[in-house]
Amino acid sequence: MKPKRDWIKLPGRARPRTFGENTAPYINLDELELDEDTFDADADEQLQLALGSDDTLKEVAEQTTYGAVFLDDLLKRQRALSISVAIAFLVIIFSLPLLTFVLRPLPPLQIFGFALNWLFLGILIYPVIWALAFYFVSTADKYEDEFTTLVK
Amino acid sequence: MTIEINWLSVAAIVLVVVATASLGLWTVRIVRSTGDFFVASRAVGPVMNAAAVSGEYLSAASFLGIAGMVMKFGYDVLWYPVGYAAGYLFLLLFVAAPLRRFGAYTIPDYAEGRFHSRQFRKIAVFFVMVIGFFYMLPQMKGAGLTLRTIIGTPYWVGVVVVGAVITMNVVLGGMKGITFVQAFQFWLKLFAVLVPVFVMLAVFGNYSGHLSANTSENVPRFEQNYTLAYDSNTRLVFNERTEFTPERAGRLQVNGQTIELQTGQKLATTPGEIVLLDANALTFAAGQPVPNAPPGDLWGQAFGPLTGDSRANPGLSLLYTYSLITAIIFGTAGLPHILVRFYTNTDGRSARHTTLLVLGMIGLFYLFPPVFGVLGRSHAPELYALSATDSVVLSLPTKVSPVWLGDILEAIAAAGAFAAFMSTFSGLLVSVSGALAHDLYVRTIRPAASGRERRMAFRAAAIIAGSGAIVTGLFVDRFDINMLVGWAFAIASSSFFPLLVLGTWWKGLTRFGAAAGMLAGGLLASGAIVVTMLTSGSGAAVESGGLVPGVDPFVATVLAQPAIWSVPLSFTVMVIVSLVTAKYRQPDAEVNQIMLRLHAPDALGLRTDYIKD
């Protein structure tokens, strides 16, 4: 069975206005089914499906040039960064209940007269979250800058 | 005990309501286009947007619920604020920047756009409504409770009045200008939690001292004589021998035996449970142990009463804890009404910076609600006896002397509480009405609807959703605010979170896989929660983390906190069904195009928004 290709139904006028010279390669204009039911009289509320608008985009989008390789590489680096920060945090946060569970029989620890478990979960964990988030944002920004320099 | 109305609090509430309504109306004037209406023309800067996200996010659960639940259950509840904040870390890592770059208006827009599937949009709309509905209930409870605490009106008055006022607001003003209002309400809430905490710490003494006192004493004791009114069939749990005097004749049940009470006859009860079969009022003398308060050692340590009977089933308490953490940290990144705010940023990078700022703002806020809970156990223990710990943020400041200072602090806290449930309820109502009107009515039922018809549809949807929330809100008085919100998170973590993560980072996800995973995880989690809601606790208050009594404790635990199985289930179903239906995958070029839109750095200027303004 051929999947119903409702992804090329454009909500739009009789002609798809946003399909100019820079039509992305996978769209075959001959195949376009225009769904008149989705015609929307209110121009202000018109949705426009934006599929590529300049040549640089085309180059990366066509996935045939170096740009494609770079983007794939960027995607992998970003994903690896996200996953490693997530794992670092999950290890911290998921080991805490287990640690508490194992140490249960011992008398509760105190530090500066403050119950250690409350001190950590009530206060100290927030700076840990902030540090991880800051590290992620600055590294992700750096990756993007490097990519931008490379492509341009 | 009669309630003296603190007119200062009433004035503060009126001021917040009027200020919110007029700020909304004032900003409506500068709103012109559809883009303004839905995404504020995507021109909101990180600081403003971060305050708006935080303002919408810090709901009755954060402002009232956390403090109340820390007081009631102790240490384990700290996982709620930690999870509420840490959830934004996952939103930052996996969702924020790509979602913004996609450039839609709503999450169902993303769902349809990612797979180019109309059918898939309907599934997304369904979950927007389910999550919104679960999230609105605790806001309604917050409203009923706040008015009851401040003015002494019955619970339903607050629900109906506040629900109607906010619904009217949304019906008249729509989403327009809400960003500025939400941002204003964040700063109001931060102020309203900071000032009472610092004054109370100065008056009552330091945090750690209260903490160790709370933990070392077995049960808190009444600080003065209290006469407390009870409805019929109220259950009271005593941890120590306690003396009390009934003010009226009536029946009392203890160990299966029924005892006739006589007016003014002093009684003593051994540790255990009693049920007041008839409505009555009991007088407790100063120094008597407070009923319903968990013992200090359980309260102060992990795996306390929240997580079930940890003395009998320690392993299940650990399971409960893990499941709760899973629900909250992954649920935050799947809340539709929060996610839409990221579309208002200028680009992906500023969405990321916004999230970082949100983490700072709400992390700062979440340091304080637990302080209320800790001080509450020491200084307002009668709230345990009334099963009214959820009101500790409002009740505790009145214990500060002199009276005028206590009144001012209560007024500040009341203003903050109103800002909390008003901002969240309006945001939710807009999100649910938008799902009904924009995503369902316009996109699928009647695409030719004119602008006027759309606005009418939005208003009709807001009235339907608002009245629905008011009516169901009347029945949730016995649930802890925070627990109700926790359930909304469990559903979000098993539906939208897997969709957004896999949809954004895995090219191989098919629409069939995504739909099957969302339905499997989301529906089963919702089912488990509805079963828990309908069957847990028959008395005035639900105890012990919402666990259903009388069933196998393992089953009760995984029903009350389903995320531990429903999140992995949702991910697994998505992956397996996607692999099985791999031949229905979108063409490579199309998926690459979508990935490009999601991930290409903004500086390249490649990306164009899915929906242009």
Short mmCIF file of C-alpha atoms in Angstrom, two decimals, chain B residues 220-382:
data_model
loop_
_atom_site.label_atom_id
_atom_site.label_comp_id
_atom_site.label_asym_id
_atom_site.label_seq_id
_atom_site.Cartn_x
_atom_site.Cartn_y
_atom_site.Cartn_z
CA PRO B 220 4.38 18.29 66.95
CA ARG B 221 2.16 19.63 69.72
CA PHE B 222 -0.59 22.25 69.76
CA GLU B 223 0.83 25.62 70.77
CA GLN B 224 -2.45 26.82 72.31
CA ASN B 225 -5.98 25.50 72.85
CA TYR B 226 -7.75 24.74 69.60
CA THR B 227 -11.35 23.81 68.87
CA LEU B 228 -11.47 22.26 65.42
CA ALA B 229 -14.62 21.53 63.40
CA TYR B 230 -14.94 18.23 61.52
CA ASP B 231 -17.36 16.88 58.93
CA SER B 232 -18.96 13.49 59.37
CA ASN B 233 -16.82 10.45 58.54
CA THR B 234 -13.53 12.21 59.22
CA ARG B 235 -10.60 9.94 59.91
CA LEU B 236 -7.98 11.05 62.44
CA VAL B 237 -4.67 9.28 63.01
CA PHE B 238 -2.97 9.57 66.41
CA ASN B 239 0.68 8.71 66.94
CA GLU B 240 0.66 9.23 70.69
CA ARG B 241 -1.80 9.18 73.55
CA THR B 242 -3.92 12.29 73.00
CA GLU B 243 -6.64 13.96 75.05
CA PHE B 244 -9.51 15.84 73.48
CA THR B 245 -13.02 17.04 74.32
CA PRO B 246 -15.98 16.78 71.94
CA GLU B 247 -18.15 19.87 71.80
CA ARG B 248 -21.24 17.98 70.70
CA ALA B 249 -22.88 14.60 71.14
CA GLY B 250 -22.27 12.14 68.32
CA ARG B 251 -20.74 8.83 67.40
CA LEU B 252 -17.10 7.87 67.10
CA GLN B 253 -15.63 4.65 65.75
CA VAL B 254 -12.43 3.15 67.05
CA ASN B 255 -11.11 -0.38 66.40
CA GLY B 256 -14.44 -1.30 64.83
CA GLN B 257 -16.40 -0.28 67.95
CA THR B 258 -18.83 2.61 67.99
CA ILE B 259 -18.76 4.94 70.99
CA GLU B 260 -21.34 7.56 71.89
CA LEU B 261 -19.71 10.91 72.61
CA GLN B 262 -21.10 13.32 75.15
CA THR B 263 -20.70 17.07 75.07
CA GLY B 264 -17.78 18.24 77.15
CA GLN B 265 -16.66 14.77 78.23
CA LYS B 266 -12.89 14.57 78.04
CA LEU B 267 -11.51 11.54 76.19
CA ALA B 268 -8.07 10.06 75.71
CA THR B 269 -7.07 7.94 72.75
CA THR B 270 -4.16 5.57 72.38
CA PRO B 271 -2.05 5.61 69.18
CA GLY B 272 -4.23 4.52 66.29
CA GLU B 273 -7.08 5.66 64.15
CA ILE B 274 -10.53 7.01 64.97
CA VAL B 275 -13.42 7.90 62.70
CA LEU B 276 -15.88 10.64 63.64
CA LEU B 277 -19.14 9.24 62.28
CA ASP B 278 -21.05 12.48 62.91
CA ALA B 279 -19.96 16.04 62.34
CA ASN B 280 -18.42 17.40 65.52
CA ALA B 281 -15.91 19.84 66.92
CA LEU B 282 -13.04 18.67 69.09
CA THR B 283 -11.10 20.77 71.56
CA PHE B 284 -7.41 20.00 71.99
CA ALA B 285 -5.58 21.62 74.89
CA ALA B 286 -2.21 23.29 74.39
CA GLY B 287 0.61 20.75 74.55
CA GLN B 288 -1.45 17.84 73.22
CA PRO B 289 0.07 15.91 70.27
CA VAL B 290 -1.36 16.90 66.90
CA PRO B 291 -3.26 14.15 65.02
CA ASN B 292 -2.41 13.25 61.41
CA ALA B 293 1.19 14.46 61.74
CA PRO B 294 3.73 11.84 60.64
CA PRO B 295 6.42 10.95 63.23
CA GLY B 296 9.50 13.18 63.03
CA ASP B 297 11.98 10.47 62.07
CA LEU B 298 9.87 9.37 59.09
CA TRP B 299 9.18 13.00 58.15
CA GLY B 300 12.83 14.03 58.11
CA GLN B 301 14.24 11.07 56.24
CA ALA B 302 13.98 9.73 52.72
CA PHE B 303 11.30 7.11 51.99
CA GLY B 304 8.82 8.62 54.42
CA PRO B 305 5.02 8.59 54.30
CA LEU B 306 4.78 10.02 50.76
CA THR B 307 6.26 6.89 49.27
CA GLY B 308 3.99 4.37 50.97
CA ASP B 309 4.61 2.14 53.95
CA SER B 310 8.39 2.17 53.81
CA ARG B 311 8.75 0.16 57.00
CA ALA B 312 6.87 -2.72 55.42
CA ASN B 313 8.05 -2.31 51.81
CA PRO B 314 11.26 -0.27 51.61
CA GLY B 315 11.90 -1.40 48.03
CA LEU B 316 8.55 -0.04 46.88
CA SER B 317 9.32 3.33 48.46
CA LEU B 318 12.48 3.44 46.38
CA LEU B 319 10.46 2.53 43.29
CA TYR B 320 7.93 5.27 44.10
CA THR B 321 10.75 7.81 44.42
CA TYR B 322 12.30 6.85 41.08
CA SER B 323 8.95 6.94 39.34
CA LEU B 324 8.14 10.36 40.75
CA ILE B 325 11.51 11.76 39.62
CA THR B 326 11.02 10.28 36.14
CA ALA B 327 7.57 11.80 35.77
CA ILE B 328 8.59 15.29 36.77
CA ILE B 329 11.92 15.76 35.04
CA PHE B 330 10.70 14.32 31.75
CA GLY B 331 7.19 15.73 32.04
CA THR B 332 8.36 19.36 32.12
CA ALA B 333 9.82 19.01 28.62
CA GLY B 334 6.45 17.76 27.40
CA LEU B 335 4.05 20.40 28.75
CA PRO B 336 2.35 21.98 25.71
CA HIS B 337 1.39 25.26 27.39
CA ILE B 338 5.01 25.85 28.41
CA LEU B 339 6.55 24.70 25.13
CA VAL B 340 4.56 27.20 23.03
CA ARG B 341 6.29 30.03 24.87
CA PHE B 342 9.56 29.06 23.19
CA TYR B 343 8.06 29.88 19.80
CA THR B 344 7.97 33.52 20.89
CA ASN B 345 11.77 33.74 20.96
CA THR B 346 13.60 35.27 18.03
CA ASP B 347 15.66 32.18 17.20
CA GLY B 348 16.96 28.85 18.46
CA ARG B 349 19.93 30.29 20.26
CA SER B 350 17.84 32.78 22.19
CA ALA B 351 15.43 29.93 23.07
CA ARG B 352 18.42 28.18 24.62
CA HIS B 353 19.47 31.28 26.52
CA THR B 354 15.87 31.72 27.68
CA THR B 355 15.87 28.21 29.13
CA LEU B 356 19.12 28.87 30.96
CA LEU B 357 17.60 31.98 32.54
CA VAL B 358 14.41 30.09 33.42
CA LEU B 359 16.55 27.56 35.28
CA GLY B 360 18.12 30.38 37.25
CA MET B 361 14.80 32.07 38.04
CA ILE B 362 12.78 29.04 39.09
CA GLY B 363 15.76 27.44 40.84
CA LEU B 364 15.97 30.56 42.97
CA PHE B 365 12.23 30.43 43.65
CA TYR B 366 12.26 26.74 44.63
CA LEU B 367 14.72 27.34 47.47
CA PHE B 368 11.92 28.92 49.49
CA PRO B 369 8.64 26.90 49.47
CA PRO B 370 10.21 24.03 51.45
CA VAL B 371 11.13 26.57 54.16
CA PHE B 372 7.40 27.25 54.65
CA GLY B 373 6.81 23.52 55.05
CA VAL B 374 9.56 23.14 57.63
CA LEU B 375 8.49 26.19 59.67
CA GLY B 376 4.86 25.12 59.32
CA ARG B 377 5.45 21.84 61.13
CA SER B 378 6.87 23.77 64.07
CA HIS B 379 4.54 26.77 64.18
CA ALA B 380 1.22 25.85 62.53
CA PRO B 381 0.81 22.15 63.38
CA GLU B 382 -2.98 22.49 63.77
#
